Short mmCIF file of C-alpha atoms in Angstrom, two decimals:
data_model
loop_
_atom_site.label_atom_id
_atom_site.label_comp_id
_atom_site.label_asym_id
_atom_site.label_seq_id
_atom_site.Cartn_x
_atom_site.Cartn_y
_atom_site.Cartn_z
CA MET A 139 3.77 20.24 23.05
CA ASP A 140 7.30 19.07 23.67
CA GLY A 141 10.44 20.18 21.85
CA ILE A 142 10.49 17.59 19.09
CA SER A 143 6.84 17.36 18.13
CA ILE A 144 5.77 15.42 15.07
CA THR A 145 4.96 17.68 12.13
CA LEU A 146 3.61 17.20 8.64
CA GLN A 147 7.13 16.58 7.33
CA HIS A 148 7.65 13.51 9.51
CA TYR A 149 4.63 11.82 7.97
CA LEU A 150 5.64 12.91 4.46
CA PHE A 151 9.15 11.49 4.93
CA LEU A 152 7.72 8.21 6.19
CA ALA A 153 5.43 8.09 3.14
CA ALA A 154 8.39 8.88 0.86
CA LEU A 155 10.42 6.07 2.42
CA LEU A 156 7.53 3.60 2.07
CA PHE A 157 6.97 4.60 -1.55
CA SER A 158 10.66 4.23 -2.37
CA LEU A 159 10.71 0.80 -0.72
CA GLY A 160 7.72 -0.16 -2.88
CA VAL A 161 9.47 1.04 -6.03
CA PHE A 162 12.60 -0.88 -5.00
CA GLY A 163 10.50 -4.03 -4.53
CA VAL A 164 8.87 -3.63 -7.95
CA LEU A 165 12.26 -3.12 -9.59
CA VAL A 166 14.28 -5.92 -7.97
CA ARG A 167 11.84 -8.72 -7.12
CA ARG A 168 11.08 -11.27 -9.82
CA ASN A 169 8.13 -13.02 -8.17
CA ALA A 170 4.93 -11.47 -9.56
CA LEU A 171 3.18 -11.86 -6.18
CA VAL A 172 5.90 -9.92 -4.34
CA VAL A 173 5.88 -7.26 -7.08
CA PHE A 174 2.16 -6.97 -6.42
CA MET A 175 2.69 -6.59 -2.67
CA SER A 176 5.22 -3.83 -3.36
CA VAL A 177 2.55 -2.02 -5.37
CA GLU A 178 0.30 -2.26 -2.30
CA LEU A 179 3.09 -0.62 -0.28
CA MET A 180 3.15 2.27 -2.75
CA LEU A 181 -0.64 2.66 -2.55
CA ASN A 182 -0.40 2.81 1.24
CA ALA A 183 2.32 5.45 1.04
CA SER A 184 0.02 7.62 -1.08
CA ASN A 185 -2.79 7.07 1.44
CA LEU A 186 -0.50 8.21 4.24
CA THR A 187 0.22 11.41 2.31
CA PHE A 188 -3.49 12.11 1.88
CA LEU A 189 -4.17 11.59 5.58
CA ALA A 190 -1.14 13.64 6.68
CA PHE A 191 -2.26 16.64 4.63
CA ALA A 192 -5.86 16.21 5.81
CA ARG A 193 -4.72 16.25 9.45
CA ASP A 194 -2.49 19.26 8.89
CA ALA A 195 -5.21 21.27 7.14
CA GLY A 196 -7.77 20.26 9.78
CA MET A 197 -10.24 19.14 7.08
CA ASP A 198 -11.21 15.48 6.84
CA VAL A 199 -12.23 15.76 3.18
CA GLY A 200 -8.78 14.31 2.48
CA HIS A 201 -9.90 11.02 4.02
CA LEU A 202 -12.23 10.31 1.10
CA PRO A 203 -9.53 9.85 -1.57
CA ALA A 204 -7.83 7.46 0.88
CA LEU A 205 -11.11 5.55 1.12
CA PHE A 206 -11.28 5.30 -2.68
CA VAL A 207 -7.66 4.16 -2.88
CA ILE A 208 -8.53 1.28 -0.51
CA ALA A 209 -11.56 0.35 -2.64
CA VAL A 210 -9.53 0.51 -5.87
CA ALA A 211 -6.77 -1.57 -4.26
CA ALA A 212 -9.35 -4.25 -3.43
CA ALA A 213 -10.51 -4.35 -7.06
CA GLU A 214 -6.94 -4.32 -8.31
CA ALA A 215 -5.97 -7.19 -5.98
CA ALA A 216 -8.88 -9.30 -7.22
CA ILE A 217 -8.16 -8.85 -10.92
CA GLY A 218 -4.37 -8.88 -10.55
CA LEU A 219 -4.33 -12.14 -8.60
CA ALA A 220 -6.74 -13.66 -11.14
CA ILE A 221 -4.28 -12.75 -13.90
CA ILE A 222 -1.40 -14.28 -11.89
CA ILE A 223 -3.40 -17.51 -11.51
CA ALA A 224 -4.20 -17.56 -15.24
CA VAL A 225 -0.54 -16.99 -16.13
CA PHE A 226 0.57 -19.70 -13.68
CA ARG A 227 -1.90 -22.12 -15.29
CA SER A 228 -0.59 -21.59 -18.79
CA ARG A 229 3.14 -21.10 -18.02
CA GLY A 230 3.72 -22.87 -14.71
CA THR A 231 5.65 -19.89 -13.31
CA VAL A 232 5.07 -16.49 -11.76
CA ASN A 233 8.61 -15.26 -12.39
CA VAL A 234 8.27 -12.03 -14.33
CA ASP A 235 11.51 -12.72 -16.21
CA ASP A 236 10.10 -15.95 -17.69
CA ILE A 237 6.92 -14.28 -18.95
CA ARG A 238 8.19 -12.61 -22.09
CA THR A 239 5.72 -13.38 -24.85
CA MET A 240 4.92 -9.72 -25.41
CA ARG A 241 8.54 -8.62 -25.26
CA LEU A 242 10.36 -7.72 -28.47
CA MET B 138 3.68 10.61 23.82
CA THR B 139 2.68 11.20 20.21
CA THR B 140 6.36 11.52 19.34
CA PHE B 141 7.18 8.18 20.92
CA LEU B 142 4.19 6.45 19.30
CA PHE B 143 5.02 7.92 15.90
CA TYR B 144 8.63 6.77 15.94
CA PHE B 145 7.70 3.38 17.38
CA PHE B 146 5.16 2.63 14.65
CA ALA B 147 7.12 4.39 11.89
CA ILE B 148 10.18 2.22 12.56
CA LEU B 149 8.01 -0.91 12.77
CA THR B 150 6.32 0.02 9.48
CA VAL B 151 9.60 0.52 7.67
CA VAL B 152 11.10 -2.69 9.10
CA ALA B 153 8.02 -4.69 8.07
CA ALA B 154 8.01 -3.07 4.61
CA ALA B 155 11.66 -3.99 4.19
CA GLY B 156 10.72 -7.51 5.26
CA VAL B 157 8.17 -7.70 2.44
CA ILE B 158 10.93 -7.07 -0.10
CA ALA B 159 13.70 -9.04 1.60
CA ALA B 160 11.76 -12.22 2.48
CA ARG B 161 12.77 -15.28 0.48
CA SER B 162 9.34 -16.88 0.51
CA PRO B 163 6.15 -15.12 -0.70
CA MET B 164 4.43 -16.34 2.46
CA TYR B 165 6.86 -14.41 4.69
CA SER B 166 6.40 -11.41 2.40
CA ALA B 167 2.63 -11.59 2.91
CA MET B 168 3.03 -11.86 6.68
CA SER B 169 5.34 -8.83 6.73
CA LEU B 170 2.79 -6.97 4.63
CA VAL B 171 0.09 -7.70 7.21
CA GLY B 172 2.41 -6.24 9.86
CA THR B 173 3.00 -3.17 7.69
CA PHE B 174 -0.74 -2.64 7.34
CA PHE B 175 -1.35 -2.92 11.08
CA CYS B 176 1.44 -0.46 11.91
CA LEU B 177 0.18 1.93 9.25
CA ALA B 178 -3.31 1.70 10.76
CA ALA B 179 -1.76 2.88 14.05
CA ILE B 180 -0.10 5.79 12.21
CA TYR B 181 -3.47 6.64 10.64
CA ALA B 182 -5.03 6.67 14.10
CA LEU B 183 -2.29 9.08 15.21
CA LEU B 184 -3.43 11.31 12.33
CA LEU B 185 -6.98 11.18 13.80
CA ALA B 186 -8.15 9.19 10.76
CA HIS B 187 -9.97 6.62 12.89
CA THR B 188 -12.39 5.54 10.18
CA ILE B 189 -9.63 4.95 7.65
CA ALA B 190 -7.57 3.11 10.28
CA VAL B 191 -10.46 0.70 10.90
CA LEU B 192 -10.99 0.25 7.15
CA GLN B 193 -7.27 -0.35 6.70
CA VAL B 194 -7.40 -3.27 9.12
CA LEU B 195 -10.73 -4.60 7.80
CA VAL B 196 -10.12 -4.30 4.06
CA TYR B 197 -6.34 -4.39 3.68
CA ALA B 198 -5.14 -6.61 6.51
CA GLY B 199 -8.37 -8.61 6.31
CA ALA B 200 -9.85 -9.03 2.86
CA ILE B 201 -6.96 -8.26 0.52
CA MET B 202 -4.36 -10.23 2.47
CA VAL B 203 -6.63 -13.27 2.70
CA LEU B 204 -6.87 -13.12 -1.09
CA PHE B 205 -3.07 -12.98 -1.32
CA LEU B 206 -2.64 -15.90 1.08
CA PHE B 207 -5.17 -17.99 -0.85
CA VAL B 208 -3.30 -17.40 -4.11
CA ILE B 209 0.09 -18.15 -2.50
CA MET B 210 -1.24 -21.43 -1.11
CA LEU B 211 -3.04 -22.25 -4.36
CA LEU B 212 0.12 -21.83 -6.43
CA SER B 213 2.30 -23.61 -3.81
CA LEU B 214 5.44 -21.81 -4.94
CA GLY B 215 8.78 -23.08 -3.74
CA GLU B 216 11.16 -20.93 -1.74
CA ALA B 217 14.06 -19.32 -3.49
CA VAL B 218 17.24 -21.26 -2.77
CA GLY B 219 20.65 -19.90 -1.89
CA PRO B 220 21.61 -16.54 -0.40
CA ALA B 221 20.49 -13.28 -1.96
CA LYS B 222 23.02 -12.17 -4.54
CA VAL B 223 23.98 -8.62 -5.39
CA THR B 224 23.29 -8.49 -9.10
CA PHE B 225 23.53 -5.59 -11.54
CA PRO B 226 19.73 -5.04 -11.87
CA ARG B 227 19.41 -4.99 -8.07
CA VAL B 228 22.12 -2.35 -7.73
CA VAL B 229 20.48 -0.24 -10.45
CA GLY B 230 17.07 -0.68 -8.77
CA GLY B 231 18.55 0.35 -5.43
CA ILE B 232 20.14 3.47 -6.90
CA ALA B 233 16.94 4.37 -8.77
CA SER B 234 14.75 4.09 -5.67
CA ALA B 235 17.33 5.96 -3.55
CA VAL B 236 17.29 8.80 -6.08
CA LEU B 237 13.48 8.74 -6.03
CA PHE B 238 13.53 8.91 -2.23
CA ALA B 239 15.91 11.89 -2.34
CA PHE B 240 13.61 13.67 -4.81
CA LEU B 241 10.53 12.98 -2.68
CA VAL B 242 12.25 14.29 0.46
CA VAL B 243 13.34 17.44 -1.39
CA ALA B 244 9.77 17.86 -2.67
CA ALA B 245 8.27 17.34 0.82
CA ARG B 246 10.59 19.76 2.62
CA PRO B 247 9.15 23.14 1.57
CA PHE B 248 5.59 22.42 2.78
CA VAL B 249 4.87 24.75 5.67
CA PRO B 250 2.65 22.94 8.20
CA VAL B 251 -0.63 24.79 8.69
CA GLY B 252 -1.15 23.14 12.04
CA ALA B 253 -4.91 23.80 11.94
CA GLN B 254 -6.96 22.71 14.92
CA PRO B 255 -9.23 19.88 13.68
CA PRO B 256 -12.93 20.14 14.56
CA PRO B 257 -14.31 17.59 17.06
CA SER B 258 -16.01 15.68 14.22
CA PHE B 259 -12.69 15.25 12.39
CA GLY B 260 -12.34 11.79 10.88
CA THR B 261 -15.44 10.33 12.51
CA LEU B 262 -17.59 7.87 10.62
CA GLN B 263 -20.45 10.40 10.71
CA SER B 264 -18.39 13.13 9.11
CA ILE B 265 -16.85 10.84 6.47
CA GLY B 266 -20.22 9.25 5.66
CA ALA B 267 -21.99 12.60 5.32
CA GLN B 268 -19.44 13.77 2.77
CA LEU B 269 -19.30 10.41 1.00
CA TYR B 270 -23.03 10.31 0.29
CA THR B 271 -23.43 13.97 -0.72
CA GLN B 272 -20.41 15.61 -2.25
CA TRP B 273 -18.62 12.39 -3.26
CA LEU B 274 -21.63 10.34 -4.36
CA ALA B 275 -20.67 10.12 -8.05
CA PRO B 276 -17.09 8.84 -7.40
CA PHE B 277 -18.50 6.44 -4.81
CA GLU B 278 -20.94 4.95 -7.34
CA ALA B 279 -18.18 4.81 -9.96
CA VAL B 280 -15.93 2.90 -7.56
CA SER B 281 -18.72 0.47 -6.67
CA LEU B 282 -19.26 -0.23 -10.38
CA ARG B 283 -15.50 -0.66 -10.81
CA VAL B 284 -15.32 -3.20 -8.00
CA LEU B 285 -18.25 -5.11 -9.53
CA VAL B 286 -16.55 -5.18 -12.95
CA ALA B 287 -13.29 -6.29 -11.32
CA ARG B 288 -15.06 -9.16 -9.53
CA VAL B 289 -16.68 -10.37 -12.77
CA GLY B 290 -13.36 -9.95 -14.59
CA ALA B 291 -11.52 -11.91 -11.91
CA VAL B 292 -13.94 -14.82 -12.23
CA VAL B 293 -13.68 -14.83 -16.04
CA VAL B 294 -9.87 -14.55 -16.07
CA ALA B 295 -9.22 -17.16 -13.39
CA LYS B 296 -11.66 -19.72 -14.80
CA SER B 297 -10.00 -22.51 -16.74
CA ARG B 298 -12.81 -22.68 -19.33
CA VAL B 299 -15.17 -19.82 -20.08
#
């Protein structure tokens, strides 16, 4: 062990930074596909938190939620991209500012 | 060594994640996202989560990104023109996510690392599989059903005529 070893906090800060970047992407990008990719960044940040705590506690039961997050992300990507295709078919755009039928 | 590897891959991850958001074309965003997933897989391996690291590359960088690339090519979206402008919503979004980051850092600080010594079986496919098919069987079946429903839903939604 050297002086500046990597602790739990390092991983948590990296996850926090990734999650914040994902939130930033969701808030500022107008392309629905890029918004979707930012959501994937946030899911990965949560996975990193699970794995960091699992490593710190020395119990790999924390790996299973991460596994389920990956499976749910696969399902979410399939249905989300199908919706984007359907919207593009009917509107000709994937800009989230132009899709405002349900807005008051 | 772990310190060097962590900082190397952490910086690469953050740079690639920033590239996802900053890229003008969705295709460059997708490529940056693949890079993010690979670097994160390395970080997962540093955390001794070998199984999850392999799944990250297989499922995320493989399956999910191929799906993204297919949709990007299918829609053939044009690139955004002109330089990125600093607009009011972007400034507000930046401030909001910076505040969120500050809150997350404050929330993460007080955790005292346990620093437990992981058993030799930690994170192996055998250990994960044994828990998945005993203790976590019900969530596993629920997720498999969810993926099936999502696949059927995707076909129905994306079809032009049902």
